[in-house]
C-alpha cells in the first residue's frame, strides 16, 4: 500500500551545460524545469531538504579522466549527497514523512529512488544537515583516514591541511581527543583563529601568508618542532612538499585529497622531495571513503556520542535555495565556505 504526503508534477533541477576547463564559472550551470515522475513499485519519491556540494564533484565534471566515479552527464540533472523527505513510498522499508540521507538527490528538488544506499535520519543527535557533514560522508572520511590509515598515537604530532573544512576540522578534533599535538592550515585569519580557539589546534597557519613550500616548511618546522608523525593531506602542492620536509622518521601520510590541483589545466610538477620518504621510512596511503562504508556503524558509534557530549563541534556555511548551489560549489575552490557547505532546498520539518 503506497504512502504519500502529496507531490508536484514539475520541479527545478540544475544541469551542467558544458564541462569546465580550469576553474568552473557560474555560467556553466543552468536551472531547468523537469517533470516529477511517480515512483514505480519498490521505489520512493523524495523531496530534497538539504544538499551537499563536495570537492569530488569537480572530478565528475571531467569526462576525459577515468575515475572511481563516472562523470556527470550533460543530459541529466547534476547529482550528489542530500537529506530528503519521503513524499511517496512504494517501498516497504520507508514511509511517507521519513527523512533519509543518501548519495543522490542533490542539485534537484525531487527525485525517485529505489531505496539503495538510503539511511533514515531523525535529527536527534544533530540537525539534519549534519548528515551531509560531520555525521555524513566528510565525517566518515575524516574518521577512516585517522583510524584506518594514520593510526595516531598519543603525544605524536598531526599536520592537517584544509583544516577548517568539513573533513579537516573533524580530523583536527579526533587528533586532539587522541592526545596529539595538532597543526592545521587554512586560508584566512578568521579560520585560523577558529581552529585555535574552538577546534583546539595547537597552531593554525594561514597558508596564504607563505608564498612557497620553503616558507611554509619554515613555519611548519617551528609549529612541529619534533617533526610530523601523521599528515592528513587534503590540499596537495606546496602543502605536501612542506609536510615531506618536516616528516618524522616512521611518519604516516593519509592521502585524502589534493584540492589545490582540481582546477589545473595542465599537470603540475610533483613534490621535489619524495626522496625524504626513503630515509625516513614514511608510509603514504591514498584512500576513498566509499571503501570504508561498511564501518559506518563503528564511525557513528564513536562520533555521534562525541557530538552529543559537545566534545566534537562543527561549523556550516548555509546557502538558501537551489539557485545558490553553483555559488556554494564554486566557493569550495575559493575558500568562501567555513566548515561544511550545505544548501537548504526546502523546508526542514524536523528542525
Ligand atoms: N578520499 C576521499 O574519499 C575524500 C572524501 C571527501 C573529501 N575528500 C577530499 O578532502 C578534501 C577536503 O574536502 P572537504 O569536503 O572537507 O572540503 P572543504 O575543506 O570543506 O572545502 C574545501 C576547502 O579547501 C580549501 N581550498 C580550496 N582551494 C585551495 C587551494 N588551492 N589551496 C589550499 N586550500 C584550498 C578551501 O579552504 P581555505 O579557505 O582553507 O583555502 C575550501 O574551503 C578535498 O581535497 C576533498 O577532495 C576526499
Short mmCIF file of C-alpha atoms and ligand atoms in Angstrom, two decimals:
data_model
loop_
_atom_site.label_atom_id
_atom_site.label_comp_id
_atom_site.label_asym_id
_atom_site.label_seq_id
_atom_site.Cartn_x
_atom_site.Cartn_y
_atom_site.Cartn_z
CA UNK A 1 0.00 0.00 0.00
CA UNK A 2 1.75 3.29 -1.05
CA UNK A 3 2.05 6.06 1.50
CA UNK A 4 2.05 9.65 0.29
CA UNK A 5 2.20 13.22 1.51
CA UNK A 6 1.39 14.75 -1.91
CA UNK A 7 3.81 15.91 -4.59
CA UNK A 8 4.01 18.27 -7.61
CA UNK A 9 4.34 17.27 -11.25
CA UNK A 10 7.07 19.82 -12.11
CA UNK A 11 10.16 20.83 -10.19
CA UNK A 12 13.53 22.54 -10.63
CA UNK A 13 16.89 20.87 -11.21
CA UNK A 14 20.37 22.12 -12.08
CA UNK A 15 22.19 20.92 -15.19
CA UNK A 16 25.76 21.36 -16.33
CA UNK A 17 25.75 22.99 -19.79
CA UNK A 18 29.34 22.04 -20.62
CA UNK A 19 32.40 20.52 -18.97
CA UNK A 20 34.69 23.17 -17.48
CA UNK A 21 38.35 23.63 -18.30
CA UNK A 22 40.23 25.06 -15.37
CA UNK A 23 38.24 26.89 -12.72
CA UNK A 24 34.49 26.45 -13.36
CA UNK A 25 32.23 29.51 -13.57
CA UNK A 26 28.56 30.07 -12.76
CA UNK A 27 27.69 30.35 -16.49
CA UNK A 28 28.24 26.58 -16.83
CA UNK A 29 25.22 25.83 -14.65
CA UNK A 30 21.57 26.16 -15.64
CA UNK A 31 18.38 25.67 -13.63
CA UNK A 32 15.63 23.96 -15.64
CA UNK A 33 12.10 22.66 -15.09
CA UNK A 34 11.86 18.88 -15.03
CA UNK A 35 8.91 16.50 -14.72
CA UNK A 36 8.41 14.76 -11.41
CA UNK A 37 7.59 11.13 -12.16
CA UNK A 38 5.57 8.87 -9.92
CA UNK A 39 7.66 6.12 -8.30
CA UNK A 40 7.18 2.55 -9.51
CA UNK A 41 6.80 -0.48 -7.27
CA UNK A 42 9.58 -0.71 -4.61
CA UNK A 43 10.58 2.92 -5.24
CA UNK A 44 10.23 6.26 -3.46
CA UNK A 45 9.63 9.86 -4.42
CA UNK A 46 11.91 12.10 -2.36
CA UNK A 47 11.81 15.85 -1.73
CA UNK A 48 15.28 17.29 -1.22
CA UNK A 49 15.61 19.20 2.03
CA UNK A 50 19.39 19.75 2.22
CA UNK A 51 22.01 19.17 -0.46
CA UNK A 52 25.75 18.98 -0.27
CA UNK A 53 28.46 20.38 -2.50
CA UNK A 54 31.74 18.50 -2.30
CA UNK A 55 35.14 18.82 -3.98
CA UNK A 56 34.87 15.38 -5.63
CA UNK A 57 32.13 16.82 -7.87
CA UNK A 58 34.81 18.74 -9.75
CA UNK A 59 36.32 15.39 -10.79
CA UNK A 60 32.90 14.34 -12.14
CA UNK A 61 32.96 17.40 -14.41
CA UNK A 62 35.90 15.99 -16.35
CA UNK A 63 34.72 13.45 -18.95
CA UNK A 64 38.25 12.52 -20.01
CA UNK A 65 39.72 11.19 -16.79
CA UNK A 66 38.91 7.64 -15.70
CA UNK A 67 37.95 7.86 -12.08
CA UNK A 68 36.36 5.83 -9.31
CA UNK A 69 33.07 7.58 -10.10
CA UNK A 70 31.63 8.27 -13.59
CA UNK A 71 31.46 11.81 -14.99
CA UNK A 72 28.24 13.82 -14.80
CA UNK A 73 26.02 13.61 -17.87
CA UNK A 74 25.07 16.87 -19.59
CA UNK A 75 21.63 15.39 -20.30
CA UNK A 76 20.60 14.77 -16.71
CA UNK A 77 20.47 16.95 -13.61
CA UNK A 78 23.65 17.03 -11.57
CA UNK A 79 23.54 14.76 -8.56
CA UNK A 80 25.07 14.47 -5.12
CA UNK A 81 24.54 13.85 -1.43
CA UNK A 82 21.25 15.01 0.06
CA UNK A 83 18.93 14.73 3.01
CA UNK A 84 15.39 14.23 1.73
CA UNK A 85 11.84 13.69 2.92
CA UNK A 86 9.91 10.69 1.63
CA UNK A 87 6.84 12.03 -0.18
CA UNK A 88 5.53 8.81 -1.72
CA UNK A 89 6.65 5.35 -0.74
CA UNK A 90 6.00 2.11 -2.60
CA UNK A 91 8.92 0.59 -0.71
CA UNK A 92 8.37 -1.45 2.41
CA UNK A 93 11.46 -0.06 4.16
CA UNK A 94 10.25 3.55 4.17
CA UNK A 95 7.05 5.51 4.70
CA UNK A 96 5.94 8.99 3.69
CA UNK A 97 7.29 11.54 6.14
CA UNK A 98 10.55 9.65 6.82
CA UNK A 99 13.78 11.61 6.42
CA UNK A 100 16.68 9.90 4.68
CA UNK A 101 20.27 10.67 3.72
CA UNK A 102 21.84 9.28 0.57
CA UNK A 103 24.35 9.90 -2.19
CA UNK A 104 21.73 11.18 -4.63
CA UNK A 105 19.08 13.90 -4.68
CA UNK A 106 21.40 16.88 -4.67
CA UNK A 107 21.03 19.61 -7.33
CA UNK A 108 17.30 18.83 -7.75
CA UNK A 109 14.13 19.44 -5.78
CA UNK A 110 12.64 15.96 -6.23
CA UNK A 111 13.94 12.61 -7.34
CA UNK A 112 12.90 8.98 -7.49
CA UNK A 113 15.00 6.39 -5.67
CA UNK A 114 14.92 2.62 -5.39
CA UNK A 115 15.97 2.98 -1.76
CA UNK A 116 19.54 1.72 -2.32
CA UNK A 117 22.06 3.43 -0.05
CA UNK A 118 19.43 5.40 1.84
CA UNK A 119 19.66 5.66 5.62
CA UNK A 120 16.89 7.02 7.81
CA UNK A 121 17.86 10.06 9.90
CA UNK A 122 15.89 11.71 12.65
CA UNK A 123 17.73 14.84 13.71
CA UNK A 124 18.05 13.56 17.28
CA UNK A 125 21.82 13.93 17.75
CA UNK A 126 22.38 16.85 15.39
CA UNK A 127 20.46 18.88 12.80
CA UNK A 128 19.59 17.03 9.61
CA UNK A 129 22.21 18.99 7.63
CA UNK A 130 24.93 17.41 9.80
CA UNK A 131 24.30 14.12 7.97
CA UNK A 132 25.99 15.75 4.97
CA UNK A 133 28.95 16.86 7.07
CA UNK A 134 30.28 15.75 10.42
CA UNK A 135 27.91 12.73 10.63
CA UNK A 136 27.99 12.06 6.88
CA UNK A 137 30.45 11.41 4.07
CA UNK A 138 33.08 14.01 5.13
CA UNK A 139 32.88 12.79 8.73
CA UNK A 140 33.43 9.17 7.76
CA UNK A 141 36.33 10.29 5.56
CA UNK A 142 37.99 12.06 8.49
CA UNK A 143 37.39 9.17 10.86
CA UNK A 144 38.52 6.49 8.37
CA UNK A 145 41.70 8.37 7.46
CA UNK A 146 42.57 8.66 11.11
CA UNK A 147 41.51 5.27 12.46
CA UNK A 148 42.25 3.05 9.46
CA UNK A 149 45.33 4.69 7.93
CA UNK A 150 47.18 7.06 10.22
CA UNK A 151 46.70 5.04 13.43
CA UNK A 152 47.59 8.03 15.64
CA UNK A 153 49.40 7.66 18.92
CA UNK A 154 49.12 9.93 21.94
CA UNK A 155 51.91 12.50 22.04
CA UNK A 156 52.55 12.42 18.29
CA UNK A 157 52.24 15.45 16.02
CA UNK A 158 49.48 15.58 13.41
CA UNK A 159 49.51 18.01 10.49
CA UNK A 160 46.18 18.64 8.73
CA UNK A 161 45.88 20.71 5.56
CA UNK A 162 42.47 22.15 4.69
CA UNK A 163 41.93 22.09 8.44
CA UNK A 164 38.92 24.41 8.62
CA UNK A 165 36.89 22.38 6.11
CA UNK A 166 34.33 19.65 6.60
CA UNK A 167 36.86 16.80 6.69
CA UNK A 168 39.81 18.70 8.15
CA UNK A 169 38.01 20.16 11.16
CA UNK A 170 36.93 16.71 12.35
CA UNK A 171 40.41 15.29 11.74
CA UNK A 172 41.89 18.00 13.97
CA UNK A 173 39.44 17.25 16.75
CA UNK A 174 39.97 13.49 16.56
CA UNK A 175 43.70 14.19 16.80
CA UNK A 176 43.25 16.36 19.90
CA UNK A 177 40.98 13.72 21.51
CA UNK A 178 43.80 11.22 20.92
CA UNK A 179 46.23 13.48 22.78
CA UNK A 180 48.22 14.65 19.76
CA UNK A 181 49.85 17.97 19.00
CA UNK A 182 47.80 19.28 16.08
CA UNK A 183 48.92 21.76 13.46
CA UNK A 184 46.46 22.86 10.78
CA UNK A 185 46.45 25.13 7.76
CA UNK A 186 43.59 27.22 6.42
CA UNK A 187 43.17 30.14 4.04
CA UNK A 188 42.17 33.02 6.32
CA UNK A 189 42.97 34.64 9.65
CA UNK A 190 39.39 34.07 10.82
CA UNK A 191 39.54 30.35 10.01
CA UNK A 192 42.90 30.02 11.79
CA UNK A 193 41.51 31.81 14.84
CA UNK A 194 38.58 29.37 14.94
CA UNK A 195 40.94 26.41 14.62
CA UNK A 196 43.00 27.55 17.57
CA UNK A 197 40.20 28.92 19.79
CA UNK A 198 37.36 26.47 19.17
CA UNK A 199 38.72 23.36 17.48
CA UNK A 200 41.76 23.07 19.73
CA UNK A 201 44.61 23.17 17.21
CA UNK A 202 47.91 23.94 18.89
CA UNK A 203 48.94 26.02 15.90
CA UNK A 204 46.96 27.12 12.84
CA UNK A 205 48.85 28.59 9.90
CA UNK A 206 47.28 30.76 7.21
CA UNK A 207 48.91 29.21 4.15
CA UNK A 208 48.28 32.38 2.18
CA UNK A 209 50.97 34.05 4.31
CA UNK A 210 53.55 31.71 2.76
CA UNK A 211 54.43 32.18 -0.91
CA UNK A 212 56.02 28.76 -1.44
CA UNK A 213 56.82 25.42 0.15
CA UNK A 214 60.11 26.70 1.50
CA UNK A 215 58.37 29.42 3.53
CA UNK A 216 55.65 27.02 4.64
CA UNK A 217 58.30 24.47 5.65
CA UNK A 218 59.95 27.03 7.92
CA UNK A 219 56.66 27.84 9.67
CA UNK A 220 55.71 24.17 9.88
CA UNK A 221 59.01 23.15 11.38
CA UNK A 222 58.53 25.75 14.11
CA UNK A 223 54.96 24.58 14.74
CA UNK A 224 56.05 20.92 14.78
CA UNK A 225 59.50 21.02 16.41
CA UNK A 226 59.67 17.23 16.85
CA UNK A 227 58.58 16.64 13.25
CA UNK A 228 55.28 15.47 11.79
CA UNK A 229 54.32 11.90 12.64
CA UNK A 230 50.99 11.94 10.80
CA UNK A 231 49.95 14.06 7.83
CA UNK A 232 46.32 14.21 6.73
CA UNK A 233 46.55 15.51 3.17
CA UNK A 234 43.60 17.49 1.79
CA UNK A 235 45.35 20.08 -0.38
CA UNK A 236 48.49 18.84 -2.20
CA UNK A 237 51.07 21.06 -3.92
CA UNK A 238 53.22 23.12 -1.57
CA UNK A 239 51.46 21.59 1.45
CA UNK A 240 52.69 18.11 0.57
CA UNK A 241 56.18 19.37 -0.15
CA UNK A 242 56.34 21.19 3.20
CA UNK A 243 54.95 18.16 5.02
CA UNK A 244 57.58 15.89 3.42
CA UNK A 245 60.28 18.32 4.53
CA UNK A 246 59.05 18.10 8.14
CA UNK A 247 58.00 14.47 8.27
CA UNK A 248 59.46 12.46 11.17
CA UNK A 249 61.07 9.04 10.96
CA UNK A 250 58.29 6.45 10.57
CA UNK A 251 55.80 9.13 9.52
CA UNK A 252 52.43 8.18 8.04
CA UNK A 253 50.51 10.08 5.38
CA UNK A 254 46.81 9.68 4.58
CA UNK A 255 46.28 10.96 1.03
CA UNK A 256 42.67 12.10 1.15
CA UNK A 257 42.50 14.92 -1.39
CA UNK A 258 44.54 17.49 -3.31
CA UNK A 259 42.07 20.29 -3.86
CA UNK A 260 44.74 22.78 -4.93
CA UNK A 261 45.11 20.77 -8.15
CA UNK A 262 41.50 20.00 -9.11
CA UNK A 263 41.19 23.00 -11.44
CA UNK A 264 44.63 22.76 -13.03
CA UNK A 265 44.55 22.96 -16.81
CA UNK A 266 47.86 21.12 -17.10
CA UNK A 267 49.54 18.63 -14.74
CA UNK A 268 51.62 20.23 -12.00
CA UNK A 269 55.16 19.11 -11.19
CA UNK A 270 55.16 16.62 -8.33
CA UNK A 271 56.81 17.20 -4.97
CA UNK A 272 60.56 17.62 -5.42
CA UNK A 273 61.36 15.88 -2.16
CA UNK A 274 59.74 12.43 -2.30
CA UNK A 275 63.23 11.13 -1.57
CA UNK A 276 62.68 12.12 2.07
CA UNK A 277 60.26 9.25 2.36
CA UNK A 278 63.03 6.73 1.80
CA UNK A 279 65.44 7.70 4.53
CA UNK A 280 62.63 8.48 6.97
CA UNK A 281 60.71 5.25 6.33
CA UNK A 282 57.49 7.08 5.53
CA UNK A 283 54.32 5.27 4.59
CA UNK A 284 51.73 7.06 2.41
CA UNK A 285 48.35 5.63 1.52
CA UNK A 286 45.60 7.05 -0.64
CA UNK A 287 42.02 6.19 0.20
CA UNK A 288 38.45 6.69 -0.96
CA UNK A 289 35.69 6.90 1.59
CA UNK A 290 33.39 4.55 -0.33
CA UNK A 291 35.73 1.68 0.55
CA UNK A 292 35.02 2.26 4.24
CA UNK A 293 31.22 2.42 4.22
CA UNK A 294 30.99 -0.94 5.98
CA UNK A 295 32.50 0.83 9.01
CA UNK A 296 29.69 3.42 9.22
CA UNK A 297 28.15 1.82 12.35
CA UNK A 298 31.55 2.00 14.11
CA UNK A 299 32.03 5.61 12.95
CA UNK A 300 28.56 6.66 14.16
CA UNK A 301 29.07 4.73 17.40
CA UNK A 302 32.20 6.75 18.11
CA UNK A 303 31.48 10.20 16.68
CA UNK A 304 27.75 10.66 17.47
CA UNK A 305 28.33 10.42 21.26
CA UNK A 306 31.28 12.85 20.98
CA UNK A 307 28.96 15.27 19.20
CA UNK A 308 26.17 14.79 21.74
CA UNK A 309 28.63 15.43 24.59
CA UNK A 310 29.96 18.57 22.93
CA UNK A 311 33.44 17.02 22.57
CA UNK A 312 33.27 17.47 18.80
CA UNK A 313 31.87 20.53 17.12
CA UNK A 314 31.23 21.54 13.56
CA UNK A 315 30.52 24.61 11.55
CA UNK A 316 28.41 25.08 8.43
CA UNK A 317 28.04 27.69 5.72
CA UNK A 318 24.37 27.58 4.76
CA UNK A 319 23.13 28.73 1.34
CA UNK A 320 19.40 29.25 0.85
CA UNK A 321 17.66 27.76 -2.19
CA UNK A 322 18.61 25.55 -5.13
CA UNK A 323 19.65 28.54 -7.25
CA UNK A 324 22.55 29.11 -4.82
CA UNK A 325 24.03 25.63 -5.32
CA UNK A 326 26.50 26.67 -8.06
CA UNK A 327 27.76 29.54 -5.89
CA UNK A 328 28.22 27.16 -2.95
CA UNK A 329 30.09 24.70 -5.18
CA UNK A 330 32.37 27.35 -6.69
CA UNK A 331 33.01 28.62 -3.16
CA UNK A 332 34.76 25.34 -2.34
CA UNK A 333 37.66 26.38 -4.56
CA UNK A 334 37.81 29.99 -3.37
CA UNK A 335 37.74 29.38 0.36
CA UNK A 336 34.34 31.10 0.66
CA UNK A 337 32.88 28.39 2.86
CA UNK A 338 33.67 27.98 6.53
CA UNK A 339 33.30 24.34 7.63
CA UNK A 340 30.80 22.31 5.63
CA UNK A 341 28.90 23.99 2.76
CA UNK A 342 25.24 22.97 2.64
CA UNK A 343 22.26 24.28 0.70
CA UNK A 344 18.73 24.36 2.11
CA UNK A 345 16.47 23.33 -0.78
CA UNK A 346 13.16 23.16 1.03
CA UNK A 347 11.60 23.30 4.47
CA UNK A 348 13.17 21.05 7.06
CA UNK A 349 10.14 19.96 9.05
CA UNK A 350 12.14 18.35 11.83
CA UNK A 351 14.29 21.38 12.63
N1 LIG B 1 39.31 10.50 -0.37
C1 LIG B 1 38.01 10.68 -0.14
O1 LIG B 1 37.22 9.74 -0.14
C2 LIG B 1 37.52 12.05 0.13
C3 LIG B 1 36.25 12.27 0.67
C4 LIG B 1 35.87 13.59 0.97
C5 LIG B 1 36.73 14.63 0.71
N2 LIG B 1 37.94 14.35 0.17
C6 LIG B 1 38.91 15.43 -0.07
O2 LIG B 1 39.17 16.04 1.16
C7 LIG B 1 39.49 17.42 0.95
C8 LIG B 1 38.57 18.28 1.82
O3 LIG B 1 37.23 18.05 1.44
P1 LIG B 1 36.04 18.76 2.22
O4 LIG B 1 34.80 18.13 1.77
O5 LIG B 1 36.36 18.79 3.66
O6 LIG B 1 36.09 20.23 1.63
P2 LIG B 1 36.21 21.56 2.45
O7 LIG B 1 37.55 21.53 3.12
O8 LIG B 1 35.02 21.73 3.31
O9 LIG B 1 36.20 22.69 1.34
C9 LIG B 1 37.29 22.88 0.54
C10 LIG B 1 38.31 23.83 1.17
O10 LIG B 1 39.55 23.65 0.53
C11 LIG B 1 40.31 24.84 0.64
N3 LIG B 1 40.96 25.13 -0.63
C12 LIG B 1 40.37 25.33 -1.83
N4 LIG B 1 41.30 25.57 -2.77
C13 LIG B 1 42.50 25.53 -2.13
C14 LIG B 1 43.85 25.71 -2.56
N5 LIG B 1 44.15 25.98 -3.85
N6 LIG B 1 44.83 25.59 -1.64
C15 LIG B 1 44.54 25.34 -0.36
N7 LIG B 1 43.29 25.14 0.11
C16 LIG B 1 42.28 25.25 -0.78
C17 LIG B 1 39.33 25.97 1.00
O11 LIG B 1 39.58 26.39 2.33
P3 LIG B 1 40.66 27.55 2.67
O12 LIG B 1 39.87 28.77 2.98
O13 LIG B 1 41.37 26.99 3.82
O14 LIG B 1 41.52 27.75 1.45
C18 LIG B 1 37.96 25.29 0.97
O15 LIG B 1 37.09 25.76 1.94
C19 LIG B 1 39.34 17.66 -0.54
O16 LIG B 1 40.59 17.54 -1.14
C20 LIG B 1 38.44 16.53 -0.99
O17 LIG B 1 38.61 16.22 -2.35
C21 LIG B 1 38.35 13.11 -0.13
#
